[in-house]
CSV table of N, CA and C in Angstrom, one decimal:
chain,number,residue,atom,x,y,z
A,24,UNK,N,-6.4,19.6,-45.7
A,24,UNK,CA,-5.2,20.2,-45.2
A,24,UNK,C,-5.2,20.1,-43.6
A,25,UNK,N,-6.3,20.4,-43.2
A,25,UNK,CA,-6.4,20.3,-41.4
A,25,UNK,C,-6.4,19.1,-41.0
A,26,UNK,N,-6.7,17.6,-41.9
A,26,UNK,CA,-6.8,16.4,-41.8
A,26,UNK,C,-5.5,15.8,-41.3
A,27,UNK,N,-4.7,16.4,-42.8
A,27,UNK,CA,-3.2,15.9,-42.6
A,27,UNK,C,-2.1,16.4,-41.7
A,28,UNK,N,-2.6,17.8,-41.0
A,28,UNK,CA,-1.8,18.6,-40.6
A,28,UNK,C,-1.8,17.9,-38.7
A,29,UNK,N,-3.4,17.3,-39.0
A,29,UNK,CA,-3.8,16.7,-37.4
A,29,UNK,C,-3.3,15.3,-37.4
A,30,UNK,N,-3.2,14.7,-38.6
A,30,UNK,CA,-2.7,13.3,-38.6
A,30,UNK,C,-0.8,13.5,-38.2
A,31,UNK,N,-0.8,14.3,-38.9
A,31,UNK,CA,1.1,14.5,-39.2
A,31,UNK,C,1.3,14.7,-37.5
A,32,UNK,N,0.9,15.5,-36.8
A,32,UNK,CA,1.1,16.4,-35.5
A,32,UNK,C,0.6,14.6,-34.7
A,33,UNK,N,-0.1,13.9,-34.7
A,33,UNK,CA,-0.8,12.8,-34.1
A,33,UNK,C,0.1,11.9,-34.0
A,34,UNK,N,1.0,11.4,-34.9
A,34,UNK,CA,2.2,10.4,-35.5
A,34,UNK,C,3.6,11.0,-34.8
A,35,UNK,N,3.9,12.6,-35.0
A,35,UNK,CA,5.0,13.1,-34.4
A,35,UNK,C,4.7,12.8,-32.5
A,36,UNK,N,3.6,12.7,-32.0
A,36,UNK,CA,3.2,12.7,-30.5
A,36,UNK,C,3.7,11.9,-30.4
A,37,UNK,N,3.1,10.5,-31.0
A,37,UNK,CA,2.9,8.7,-31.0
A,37,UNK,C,4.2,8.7,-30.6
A,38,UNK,N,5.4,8.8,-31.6
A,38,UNK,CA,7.1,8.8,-31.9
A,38,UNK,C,7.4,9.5,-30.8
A,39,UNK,N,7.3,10.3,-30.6
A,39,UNK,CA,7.9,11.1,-29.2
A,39,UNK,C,7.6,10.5,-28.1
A,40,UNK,N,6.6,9.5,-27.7
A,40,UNK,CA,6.3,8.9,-26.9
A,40,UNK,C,6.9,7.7,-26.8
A,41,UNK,N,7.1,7.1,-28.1
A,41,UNK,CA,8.0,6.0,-27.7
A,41,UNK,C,9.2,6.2,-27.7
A,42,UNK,N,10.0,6.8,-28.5
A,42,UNK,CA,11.5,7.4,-28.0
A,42,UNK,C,11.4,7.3,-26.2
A,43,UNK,N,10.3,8.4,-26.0
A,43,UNK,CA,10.6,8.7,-24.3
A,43,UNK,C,10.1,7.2,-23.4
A,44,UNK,N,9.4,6.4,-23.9
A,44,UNK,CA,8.8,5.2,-23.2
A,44,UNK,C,10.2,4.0,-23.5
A,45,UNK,N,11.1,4.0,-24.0
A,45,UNK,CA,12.4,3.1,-24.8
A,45,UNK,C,13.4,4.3,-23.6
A,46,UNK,N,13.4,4.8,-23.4
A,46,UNK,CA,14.5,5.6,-22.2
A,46,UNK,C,14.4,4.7,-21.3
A,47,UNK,N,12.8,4.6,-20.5
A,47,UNK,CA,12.8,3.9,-19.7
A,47,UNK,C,12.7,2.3,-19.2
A,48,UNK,N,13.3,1.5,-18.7
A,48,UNK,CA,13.3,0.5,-18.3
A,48,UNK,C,12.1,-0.7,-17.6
A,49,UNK,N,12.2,-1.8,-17.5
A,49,UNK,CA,11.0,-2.5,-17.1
A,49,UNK,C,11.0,-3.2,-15.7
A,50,UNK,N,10.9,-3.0,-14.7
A,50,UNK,CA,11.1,-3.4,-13.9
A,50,UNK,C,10.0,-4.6,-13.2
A,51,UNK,N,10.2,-5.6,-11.8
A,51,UNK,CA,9.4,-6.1,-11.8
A,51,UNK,C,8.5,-5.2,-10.1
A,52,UNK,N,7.4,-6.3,-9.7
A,52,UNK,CA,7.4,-5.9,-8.5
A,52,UNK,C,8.0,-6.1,-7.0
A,53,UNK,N,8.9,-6.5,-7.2
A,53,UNK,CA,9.5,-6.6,-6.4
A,53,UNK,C,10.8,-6.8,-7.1
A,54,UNK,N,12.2,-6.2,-6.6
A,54,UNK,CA,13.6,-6.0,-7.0
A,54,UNK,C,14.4,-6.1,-5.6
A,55,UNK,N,15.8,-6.1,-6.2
A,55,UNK,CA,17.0,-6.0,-5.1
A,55,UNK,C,17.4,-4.7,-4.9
A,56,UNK,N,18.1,-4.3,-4.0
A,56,UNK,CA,18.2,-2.5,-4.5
A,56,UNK,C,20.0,-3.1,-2.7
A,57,UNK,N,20.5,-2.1,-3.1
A,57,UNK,CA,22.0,-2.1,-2.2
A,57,UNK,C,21.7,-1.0,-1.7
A,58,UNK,N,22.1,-1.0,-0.2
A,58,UNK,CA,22.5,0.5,0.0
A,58,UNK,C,23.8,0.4,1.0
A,59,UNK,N,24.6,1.4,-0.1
A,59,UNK,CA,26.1,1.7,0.6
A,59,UNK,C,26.3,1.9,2.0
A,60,UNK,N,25.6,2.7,2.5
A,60,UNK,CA,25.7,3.2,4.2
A,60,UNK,C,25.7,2.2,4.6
A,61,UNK,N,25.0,1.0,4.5
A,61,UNK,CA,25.0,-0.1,5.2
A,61,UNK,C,26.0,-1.0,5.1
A,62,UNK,N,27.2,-0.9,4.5
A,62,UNK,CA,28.0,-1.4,3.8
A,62,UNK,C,27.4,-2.5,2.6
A,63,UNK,N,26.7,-1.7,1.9
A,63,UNK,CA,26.3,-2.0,0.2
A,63,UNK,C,25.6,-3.5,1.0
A,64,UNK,N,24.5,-3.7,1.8
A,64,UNK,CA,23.8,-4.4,2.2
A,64,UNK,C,22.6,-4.7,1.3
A,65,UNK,N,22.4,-5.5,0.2
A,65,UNK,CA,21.3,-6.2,-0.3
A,65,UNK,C,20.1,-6.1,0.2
A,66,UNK,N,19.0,-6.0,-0.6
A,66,UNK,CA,17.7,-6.0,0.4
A,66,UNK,C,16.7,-5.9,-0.9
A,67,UNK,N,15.8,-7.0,-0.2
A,67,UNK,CA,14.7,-6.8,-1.0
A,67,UNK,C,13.5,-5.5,-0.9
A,68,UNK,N,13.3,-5.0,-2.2
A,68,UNK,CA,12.3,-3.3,-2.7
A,68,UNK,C,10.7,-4.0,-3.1
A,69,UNK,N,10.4,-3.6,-2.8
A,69,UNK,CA,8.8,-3.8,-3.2
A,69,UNK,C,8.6,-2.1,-3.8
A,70,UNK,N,8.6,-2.4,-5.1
A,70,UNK,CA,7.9,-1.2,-6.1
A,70,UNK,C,6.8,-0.8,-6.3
A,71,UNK,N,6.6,0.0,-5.4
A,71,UNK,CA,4.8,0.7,-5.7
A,71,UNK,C,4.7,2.2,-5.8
A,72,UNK,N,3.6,1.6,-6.7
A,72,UNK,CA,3.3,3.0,-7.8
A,72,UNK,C,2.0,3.7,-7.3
A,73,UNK,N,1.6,2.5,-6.0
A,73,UNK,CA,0.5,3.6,-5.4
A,73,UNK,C,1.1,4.4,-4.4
A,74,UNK,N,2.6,4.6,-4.1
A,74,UNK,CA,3.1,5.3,-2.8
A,74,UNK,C,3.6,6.2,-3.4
A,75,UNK,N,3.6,7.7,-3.0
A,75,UNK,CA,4.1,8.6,-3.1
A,75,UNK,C,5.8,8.4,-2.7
A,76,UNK,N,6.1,8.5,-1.2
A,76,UNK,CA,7.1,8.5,-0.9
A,76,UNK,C,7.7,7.0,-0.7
A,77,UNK,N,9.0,6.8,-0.8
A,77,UNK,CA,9.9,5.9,-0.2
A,77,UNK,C,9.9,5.4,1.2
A,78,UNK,N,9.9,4.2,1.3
A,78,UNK,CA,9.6,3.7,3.2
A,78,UNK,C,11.1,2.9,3.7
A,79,UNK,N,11.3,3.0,4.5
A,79,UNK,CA,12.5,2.2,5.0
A,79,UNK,C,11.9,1.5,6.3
A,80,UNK,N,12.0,0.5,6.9
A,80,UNK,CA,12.1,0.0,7.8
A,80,UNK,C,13.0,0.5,8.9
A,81,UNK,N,12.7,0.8,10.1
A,81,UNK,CA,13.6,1.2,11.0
A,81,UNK,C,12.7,1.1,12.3
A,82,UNK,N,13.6,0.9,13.7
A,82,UNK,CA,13.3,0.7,14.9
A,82,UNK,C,14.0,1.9,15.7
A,83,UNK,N,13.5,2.3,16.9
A,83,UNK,CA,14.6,3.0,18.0
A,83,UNK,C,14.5,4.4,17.5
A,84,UNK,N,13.2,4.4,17.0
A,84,UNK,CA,14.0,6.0,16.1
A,84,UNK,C,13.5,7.3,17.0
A,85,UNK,N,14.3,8.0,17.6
A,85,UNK,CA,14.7,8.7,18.3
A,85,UNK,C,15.3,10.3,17.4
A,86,UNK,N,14.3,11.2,17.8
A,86,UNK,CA,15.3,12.6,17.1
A,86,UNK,C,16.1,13.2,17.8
A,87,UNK,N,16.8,14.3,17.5
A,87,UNK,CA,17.8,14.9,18.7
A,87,UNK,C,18.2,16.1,17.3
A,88,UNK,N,19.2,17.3,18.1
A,88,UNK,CA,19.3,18.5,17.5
A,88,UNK,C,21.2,18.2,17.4
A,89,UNK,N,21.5,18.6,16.2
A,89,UNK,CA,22.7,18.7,16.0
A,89,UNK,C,23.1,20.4,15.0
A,90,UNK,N,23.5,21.0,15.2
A,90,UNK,CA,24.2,22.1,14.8
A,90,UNK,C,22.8,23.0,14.5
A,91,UNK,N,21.7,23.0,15.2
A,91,UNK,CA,20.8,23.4,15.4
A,91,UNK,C,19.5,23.2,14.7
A,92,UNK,N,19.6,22.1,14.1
A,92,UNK,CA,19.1,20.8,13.1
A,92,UNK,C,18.6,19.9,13.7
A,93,UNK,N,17.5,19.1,12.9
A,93,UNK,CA,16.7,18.1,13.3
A,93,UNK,C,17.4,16.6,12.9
A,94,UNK,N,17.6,16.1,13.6
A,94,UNK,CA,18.5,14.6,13.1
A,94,UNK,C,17.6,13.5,13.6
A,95,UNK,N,17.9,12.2,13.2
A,95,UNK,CA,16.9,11.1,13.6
A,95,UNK,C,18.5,10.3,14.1
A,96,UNK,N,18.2,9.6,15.2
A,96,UNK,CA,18.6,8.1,14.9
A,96,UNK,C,18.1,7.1,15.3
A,97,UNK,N,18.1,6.1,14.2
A,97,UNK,CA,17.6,4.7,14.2
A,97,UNK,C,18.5,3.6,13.7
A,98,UNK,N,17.3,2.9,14.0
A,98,UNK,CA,18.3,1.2,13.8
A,98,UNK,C,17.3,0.8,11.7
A,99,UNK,N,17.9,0.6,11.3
A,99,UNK,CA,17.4,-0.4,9.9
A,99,UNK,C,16.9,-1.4,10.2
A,100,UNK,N,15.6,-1.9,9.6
A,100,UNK,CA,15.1,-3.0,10.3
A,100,UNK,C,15.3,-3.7,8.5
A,101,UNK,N,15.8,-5.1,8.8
A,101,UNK,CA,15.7,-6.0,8.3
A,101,UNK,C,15.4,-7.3,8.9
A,102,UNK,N,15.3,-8.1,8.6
A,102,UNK,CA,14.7,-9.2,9.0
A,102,UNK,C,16.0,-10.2,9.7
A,103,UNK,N,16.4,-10.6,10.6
A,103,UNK,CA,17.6,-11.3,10.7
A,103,UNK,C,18.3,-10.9,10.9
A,104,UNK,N,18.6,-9.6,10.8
A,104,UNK,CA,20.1,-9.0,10.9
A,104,UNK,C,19.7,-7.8,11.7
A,105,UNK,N,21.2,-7.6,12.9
A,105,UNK,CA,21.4,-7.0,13.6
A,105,UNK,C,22.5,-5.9,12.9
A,106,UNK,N,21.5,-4.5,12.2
A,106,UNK,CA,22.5,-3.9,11.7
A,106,UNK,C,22.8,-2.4,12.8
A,107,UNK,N,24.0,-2.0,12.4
A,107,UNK,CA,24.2,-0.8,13.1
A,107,UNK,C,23.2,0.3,13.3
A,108,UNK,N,23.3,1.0,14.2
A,108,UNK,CA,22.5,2.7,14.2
A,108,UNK,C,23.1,3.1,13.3
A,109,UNK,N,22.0,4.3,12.9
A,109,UNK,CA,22.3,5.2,11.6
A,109,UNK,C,21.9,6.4,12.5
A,110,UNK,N,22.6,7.8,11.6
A,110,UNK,CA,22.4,8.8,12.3
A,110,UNK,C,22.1,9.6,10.8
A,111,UNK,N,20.9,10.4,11.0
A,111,UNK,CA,20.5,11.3,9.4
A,111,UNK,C,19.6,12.9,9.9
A,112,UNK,N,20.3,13.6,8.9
A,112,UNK,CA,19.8,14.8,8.9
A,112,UNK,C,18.2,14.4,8.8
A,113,UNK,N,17.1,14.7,9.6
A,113,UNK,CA,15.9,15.0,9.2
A,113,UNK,C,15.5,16.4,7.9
A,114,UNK,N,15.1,15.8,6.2
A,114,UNK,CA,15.1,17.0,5.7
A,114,UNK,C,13.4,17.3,5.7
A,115,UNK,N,12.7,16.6,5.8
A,115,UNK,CA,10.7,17.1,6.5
A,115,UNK,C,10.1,16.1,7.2
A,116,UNK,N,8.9,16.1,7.4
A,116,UNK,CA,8.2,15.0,7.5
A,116,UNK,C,7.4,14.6,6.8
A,117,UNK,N,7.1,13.5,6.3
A,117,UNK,CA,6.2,13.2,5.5
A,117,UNK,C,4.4,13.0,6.4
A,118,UNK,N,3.7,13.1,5.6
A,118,UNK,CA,2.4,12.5,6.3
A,118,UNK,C,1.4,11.4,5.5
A,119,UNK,N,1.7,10.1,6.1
A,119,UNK,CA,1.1,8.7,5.4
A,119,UNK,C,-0.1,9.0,5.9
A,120,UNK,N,-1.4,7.9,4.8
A,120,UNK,CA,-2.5,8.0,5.4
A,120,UNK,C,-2.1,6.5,6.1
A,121,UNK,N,-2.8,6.4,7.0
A,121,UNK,CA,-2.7,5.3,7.9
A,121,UNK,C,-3.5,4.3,7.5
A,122,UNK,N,-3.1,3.0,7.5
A,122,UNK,CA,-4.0,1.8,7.1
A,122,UNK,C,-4.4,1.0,9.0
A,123,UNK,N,-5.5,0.5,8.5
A,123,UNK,CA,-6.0,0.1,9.3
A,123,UNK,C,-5.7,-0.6,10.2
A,124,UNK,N,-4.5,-1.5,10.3
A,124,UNK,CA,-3.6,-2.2,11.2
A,124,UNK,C,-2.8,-1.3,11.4
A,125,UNK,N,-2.3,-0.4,11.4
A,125,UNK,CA,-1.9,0.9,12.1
A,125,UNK,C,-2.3,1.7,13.0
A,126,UNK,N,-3.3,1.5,13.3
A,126,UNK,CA,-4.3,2.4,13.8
A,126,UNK,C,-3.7,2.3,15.5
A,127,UNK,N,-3.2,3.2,16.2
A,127,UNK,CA,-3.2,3.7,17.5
A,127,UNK,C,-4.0,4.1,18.3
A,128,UNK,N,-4.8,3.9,18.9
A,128,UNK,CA,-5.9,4.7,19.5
A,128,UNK,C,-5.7,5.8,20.3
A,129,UNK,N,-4.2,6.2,20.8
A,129,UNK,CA,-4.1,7.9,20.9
A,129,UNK,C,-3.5,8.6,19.9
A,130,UNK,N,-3.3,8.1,18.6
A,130,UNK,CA,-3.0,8.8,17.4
A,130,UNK,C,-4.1,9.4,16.7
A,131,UNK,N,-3.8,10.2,15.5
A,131,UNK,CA,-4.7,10.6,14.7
A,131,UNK,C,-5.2,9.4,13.6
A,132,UNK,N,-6.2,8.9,13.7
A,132,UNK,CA,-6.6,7.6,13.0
A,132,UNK,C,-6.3,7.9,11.7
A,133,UNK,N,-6.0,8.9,11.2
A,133,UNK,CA,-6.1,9.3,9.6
A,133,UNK,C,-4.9,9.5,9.0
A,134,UNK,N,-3.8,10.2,9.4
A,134,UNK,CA,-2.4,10.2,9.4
A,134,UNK,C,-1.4,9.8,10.2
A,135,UNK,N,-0.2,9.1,9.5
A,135,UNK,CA,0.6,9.2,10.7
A,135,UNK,C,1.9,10.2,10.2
A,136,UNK,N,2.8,10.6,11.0
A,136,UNK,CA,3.7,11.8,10.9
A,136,UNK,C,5.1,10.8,10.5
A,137,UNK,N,6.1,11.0,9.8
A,137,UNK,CA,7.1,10.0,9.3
A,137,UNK,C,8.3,11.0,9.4
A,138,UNK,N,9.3,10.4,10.1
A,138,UNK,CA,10.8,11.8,9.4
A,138,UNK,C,11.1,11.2,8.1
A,139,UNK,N,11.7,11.9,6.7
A,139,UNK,CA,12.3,12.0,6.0
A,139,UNK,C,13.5,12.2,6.0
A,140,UNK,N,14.6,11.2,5.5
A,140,UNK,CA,16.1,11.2,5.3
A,140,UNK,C,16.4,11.5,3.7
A,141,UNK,N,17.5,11.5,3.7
A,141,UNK,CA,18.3,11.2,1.8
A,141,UNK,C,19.0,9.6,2.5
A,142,UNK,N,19.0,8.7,1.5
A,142,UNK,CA,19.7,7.5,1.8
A,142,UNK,C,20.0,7.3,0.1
A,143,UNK,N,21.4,6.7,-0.1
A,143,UNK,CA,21.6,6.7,-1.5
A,143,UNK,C,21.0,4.9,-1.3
A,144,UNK,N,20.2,4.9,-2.7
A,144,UNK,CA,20.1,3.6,-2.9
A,144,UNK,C,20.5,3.5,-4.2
A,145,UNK,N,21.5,1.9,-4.6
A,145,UNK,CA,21.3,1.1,-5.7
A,145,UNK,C,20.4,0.7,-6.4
A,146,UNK,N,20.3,1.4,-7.3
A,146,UNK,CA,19.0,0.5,-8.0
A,146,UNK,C,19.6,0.5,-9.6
A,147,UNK,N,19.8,-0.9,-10.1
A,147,UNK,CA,20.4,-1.6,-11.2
A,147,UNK,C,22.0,-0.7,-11.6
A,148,UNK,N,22.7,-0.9,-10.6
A,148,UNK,CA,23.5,-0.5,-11.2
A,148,UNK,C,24.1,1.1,-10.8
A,149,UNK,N,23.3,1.6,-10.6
A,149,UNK,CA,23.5,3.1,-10.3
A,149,UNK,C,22.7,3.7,-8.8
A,150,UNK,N,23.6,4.8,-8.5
A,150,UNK,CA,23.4,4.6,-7.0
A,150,UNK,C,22.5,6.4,-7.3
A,151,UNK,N,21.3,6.7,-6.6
A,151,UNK,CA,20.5,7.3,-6.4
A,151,UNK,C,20.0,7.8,-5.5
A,152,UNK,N,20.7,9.4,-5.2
A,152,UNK,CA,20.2,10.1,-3.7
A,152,UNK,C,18.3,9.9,-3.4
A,153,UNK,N,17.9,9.2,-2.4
A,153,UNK,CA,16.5,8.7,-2.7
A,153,UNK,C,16.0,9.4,-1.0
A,154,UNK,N,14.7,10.1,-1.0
A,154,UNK,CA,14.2,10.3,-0.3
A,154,UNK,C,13.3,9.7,0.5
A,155,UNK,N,13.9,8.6,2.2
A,155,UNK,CA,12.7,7.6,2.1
A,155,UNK,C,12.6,8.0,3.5
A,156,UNK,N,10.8,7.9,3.8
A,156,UNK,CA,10.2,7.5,5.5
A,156,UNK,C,11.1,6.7,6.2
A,157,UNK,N,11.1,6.7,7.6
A,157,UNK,CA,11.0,5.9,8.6
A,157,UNK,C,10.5,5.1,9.1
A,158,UNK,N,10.0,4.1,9.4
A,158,UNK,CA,9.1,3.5,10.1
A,158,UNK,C,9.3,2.2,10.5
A,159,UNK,N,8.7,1.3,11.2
A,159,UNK,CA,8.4,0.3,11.9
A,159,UNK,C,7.9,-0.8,10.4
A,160,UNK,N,8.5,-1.4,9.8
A,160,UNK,CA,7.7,-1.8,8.8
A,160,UNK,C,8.1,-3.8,9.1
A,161,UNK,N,7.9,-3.9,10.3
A,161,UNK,CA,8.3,-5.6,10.7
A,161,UNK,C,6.7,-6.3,10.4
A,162,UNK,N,6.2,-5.8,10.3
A,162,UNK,CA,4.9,-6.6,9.6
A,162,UNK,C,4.3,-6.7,8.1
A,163,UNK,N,5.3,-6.4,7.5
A,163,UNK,CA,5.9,-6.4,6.1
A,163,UNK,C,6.5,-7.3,5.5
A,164,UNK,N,6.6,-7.6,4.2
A,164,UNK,CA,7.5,-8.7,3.8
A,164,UNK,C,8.6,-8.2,3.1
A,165,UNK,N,8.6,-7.0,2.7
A,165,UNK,CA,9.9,-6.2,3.0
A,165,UNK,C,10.0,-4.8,3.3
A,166,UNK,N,11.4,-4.6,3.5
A,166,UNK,CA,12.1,-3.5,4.5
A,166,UNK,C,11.9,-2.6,4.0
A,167,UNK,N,12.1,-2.6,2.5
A,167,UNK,CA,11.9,-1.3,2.0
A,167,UNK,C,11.1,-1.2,0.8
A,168,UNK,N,10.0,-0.3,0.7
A,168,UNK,CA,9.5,0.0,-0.5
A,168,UNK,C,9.8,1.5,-1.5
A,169,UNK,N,9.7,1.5,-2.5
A,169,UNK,CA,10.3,2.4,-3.6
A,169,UNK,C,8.8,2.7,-4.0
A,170,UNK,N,8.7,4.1,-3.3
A,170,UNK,CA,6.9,4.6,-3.7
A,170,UNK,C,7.7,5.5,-5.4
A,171,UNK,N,6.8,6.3,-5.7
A,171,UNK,CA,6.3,6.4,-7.4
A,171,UNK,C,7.3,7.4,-7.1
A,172,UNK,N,7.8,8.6,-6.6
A,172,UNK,CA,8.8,9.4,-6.7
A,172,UNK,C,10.4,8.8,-6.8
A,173,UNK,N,10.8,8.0,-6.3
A,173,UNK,CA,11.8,7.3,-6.5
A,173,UNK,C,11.6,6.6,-8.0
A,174,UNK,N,10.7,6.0,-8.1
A,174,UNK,CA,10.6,5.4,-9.4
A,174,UNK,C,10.9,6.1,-10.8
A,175,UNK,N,9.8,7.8,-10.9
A,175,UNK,CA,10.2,8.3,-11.4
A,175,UNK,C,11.5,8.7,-11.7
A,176,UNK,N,12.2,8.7,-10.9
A,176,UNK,CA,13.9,9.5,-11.0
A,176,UNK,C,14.4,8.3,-11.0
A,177,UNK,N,14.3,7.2,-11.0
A,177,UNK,CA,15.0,5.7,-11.4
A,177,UNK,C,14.5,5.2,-12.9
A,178,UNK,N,13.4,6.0,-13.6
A,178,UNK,CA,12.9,6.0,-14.8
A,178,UNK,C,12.6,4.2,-15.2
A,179,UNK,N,11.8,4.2,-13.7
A,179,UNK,CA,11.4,2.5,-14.1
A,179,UNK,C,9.9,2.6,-14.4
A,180,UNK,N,9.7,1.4,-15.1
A,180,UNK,CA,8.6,1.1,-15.2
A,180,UNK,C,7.9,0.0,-14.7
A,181,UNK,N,6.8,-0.2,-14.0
A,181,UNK,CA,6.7,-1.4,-13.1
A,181,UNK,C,5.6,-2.4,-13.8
A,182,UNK,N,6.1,-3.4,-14.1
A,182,UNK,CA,5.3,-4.6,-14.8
A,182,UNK,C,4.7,-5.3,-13.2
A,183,UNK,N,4.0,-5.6,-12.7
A,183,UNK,CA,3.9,-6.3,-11.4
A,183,UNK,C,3.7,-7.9,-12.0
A,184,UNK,N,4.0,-8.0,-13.4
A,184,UNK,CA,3.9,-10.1,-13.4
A,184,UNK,C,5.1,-10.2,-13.4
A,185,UNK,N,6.1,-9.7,-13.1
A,185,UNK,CA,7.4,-9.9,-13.1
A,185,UNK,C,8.0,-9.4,-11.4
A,186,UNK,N,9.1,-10.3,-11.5
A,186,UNK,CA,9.9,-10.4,-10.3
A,186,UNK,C,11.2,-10.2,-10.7
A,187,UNK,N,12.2,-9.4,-10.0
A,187,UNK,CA,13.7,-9.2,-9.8
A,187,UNK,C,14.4,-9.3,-10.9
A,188,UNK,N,13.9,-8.2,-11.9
A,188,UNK,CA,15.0,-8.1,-13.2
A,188,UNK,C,15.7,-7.1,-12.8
A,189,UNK,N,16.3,-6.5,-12.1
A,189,UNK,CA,17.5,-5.6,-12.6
A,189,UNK,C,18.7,-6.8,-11.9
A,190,UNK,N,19.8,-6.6,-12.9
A,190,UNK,CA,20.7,-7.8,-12.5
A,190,UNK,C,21.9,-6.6,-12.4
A,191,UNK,N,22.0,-5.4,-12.6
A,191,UNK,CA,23.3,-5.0,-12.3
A,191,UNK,C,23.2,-4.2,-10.4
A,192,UNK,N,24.7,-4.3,-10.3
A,192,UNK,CA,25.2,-3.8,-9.0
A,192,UNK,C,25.9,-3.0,-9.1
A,193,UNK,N,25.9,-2.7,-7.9
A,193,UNK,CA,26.4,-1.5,-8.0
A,193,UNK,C,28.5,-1.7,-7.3
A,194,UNK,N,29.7,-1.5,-7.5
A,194,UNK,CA,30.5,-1.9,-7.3
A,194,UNK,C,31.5,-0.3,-6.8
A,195,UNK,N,31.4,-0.8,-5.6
A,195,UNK,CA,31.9,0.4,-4.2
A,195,UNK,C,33.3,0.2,-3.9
C-alpha cells in the first residue's frame, strides 16, 4: 500500500513537472531582444544564468535629483551607434562582484556599486518591464546581458549549444 501510494505520488510530481517544464520555452545563448525607448533598437542579449541581475551597457552616467528622487542619466552603449541620452528613475543599487579586469585600485576590489533602472525589453515577441544595471560594458561582446532574474519572468530556458531562436518581434 505505502509502495503504491509513493509510486502514485512519484508519477503525479514527474507530470507536474513536465506540464510546468512545456510552459517554458528554449532559448539559445545568445538572442536578439528590442527595446522600445530606443526606438525599438535591436541588440544583441547574451543569456546568463550565472547573473543574478540584468546589465545594460551605458557611458556618461551621471545621477541627479528630480522630484526628490534619485535619477541617472546616461548614454546606451552599443557598438557603432551614437544613441541618444536616456533619463531613468534610479529604483536601488545593485552590488556586482567584480571580476578581475575591473579592478580599480581606489575601489573596493570585491564589489562594485551599479544603479538599477526598469527598461521594457522585447524578448520574443512580448515586451517585459526588466530590471537592468548600468555599466560601462565596451569590453564586451554585447551590450546587454539577461542575468537569471529576467530569465525567470521571460520563462526561458537556456540551452547554450544554441544561438538566436526567438524569431518573434515585437510590433510598436
Amino acid at each position: 500500500m505505502r509502495l503504491s501510494t509513493f509510486l502514485s505520488m512519484g508519477f503525479f510530481l514527474l507530470a507536474l513537472g513536465m506540464v510546468n517544464a512545456q510552459a517554458k520555452n528554449i532559448y539559445g545563448l545568445y538572442e536578439l531582444v528590442q527595446i522600445p525607448a530606443i526606438d525599438n533598437l535591436e541588440v544583441k542579449a547574451k543569456l546568463d544564468t550565472g547573473a543574478l541581475t540584468s546589465s545594460l551597457g551605458a557611458t556618461d552616467i551621471h545621477f541627479f535629483k528630480k522630484n526628490g528622487r534619485e535619477w541617472v542619466r546616461f548614454k546606451p552603449q552599443v557598438k557603432a551607434l551614437d544613441l541618444p541620452v536616456m533619463e531613468k528613475e534610479v529604483i536601488r543599487h545593485s552590488k556586482i562582484k567584480t571580476r578581475n579586469d575591473d579592478v580599480v585600485e581606489s575601489e573596493n576590489n570585491l564589489h562594485s556599486r551599479r544603479p538599477v533602472v526598469m527598461l521594457d525589453i522585447c524578448f520574443n515577441g512580448i515586451i517585459y518591464p526588466t530590471e537592468v544595471n548600468l555599466t560601462d560594458r565596451s569590453r564586451f561582446n554585447y551590450p546587454l546581458l539577461l542575468g537569471s532574474s529576467a530569465l525567470v519572468e521571460y520563462q526561458a530556458i537556456v540551452d547554450p549549444s544554441l544561438k538566436f531562436q526567438s524569431a518573434a518581434k515585437c510590433k510598436l
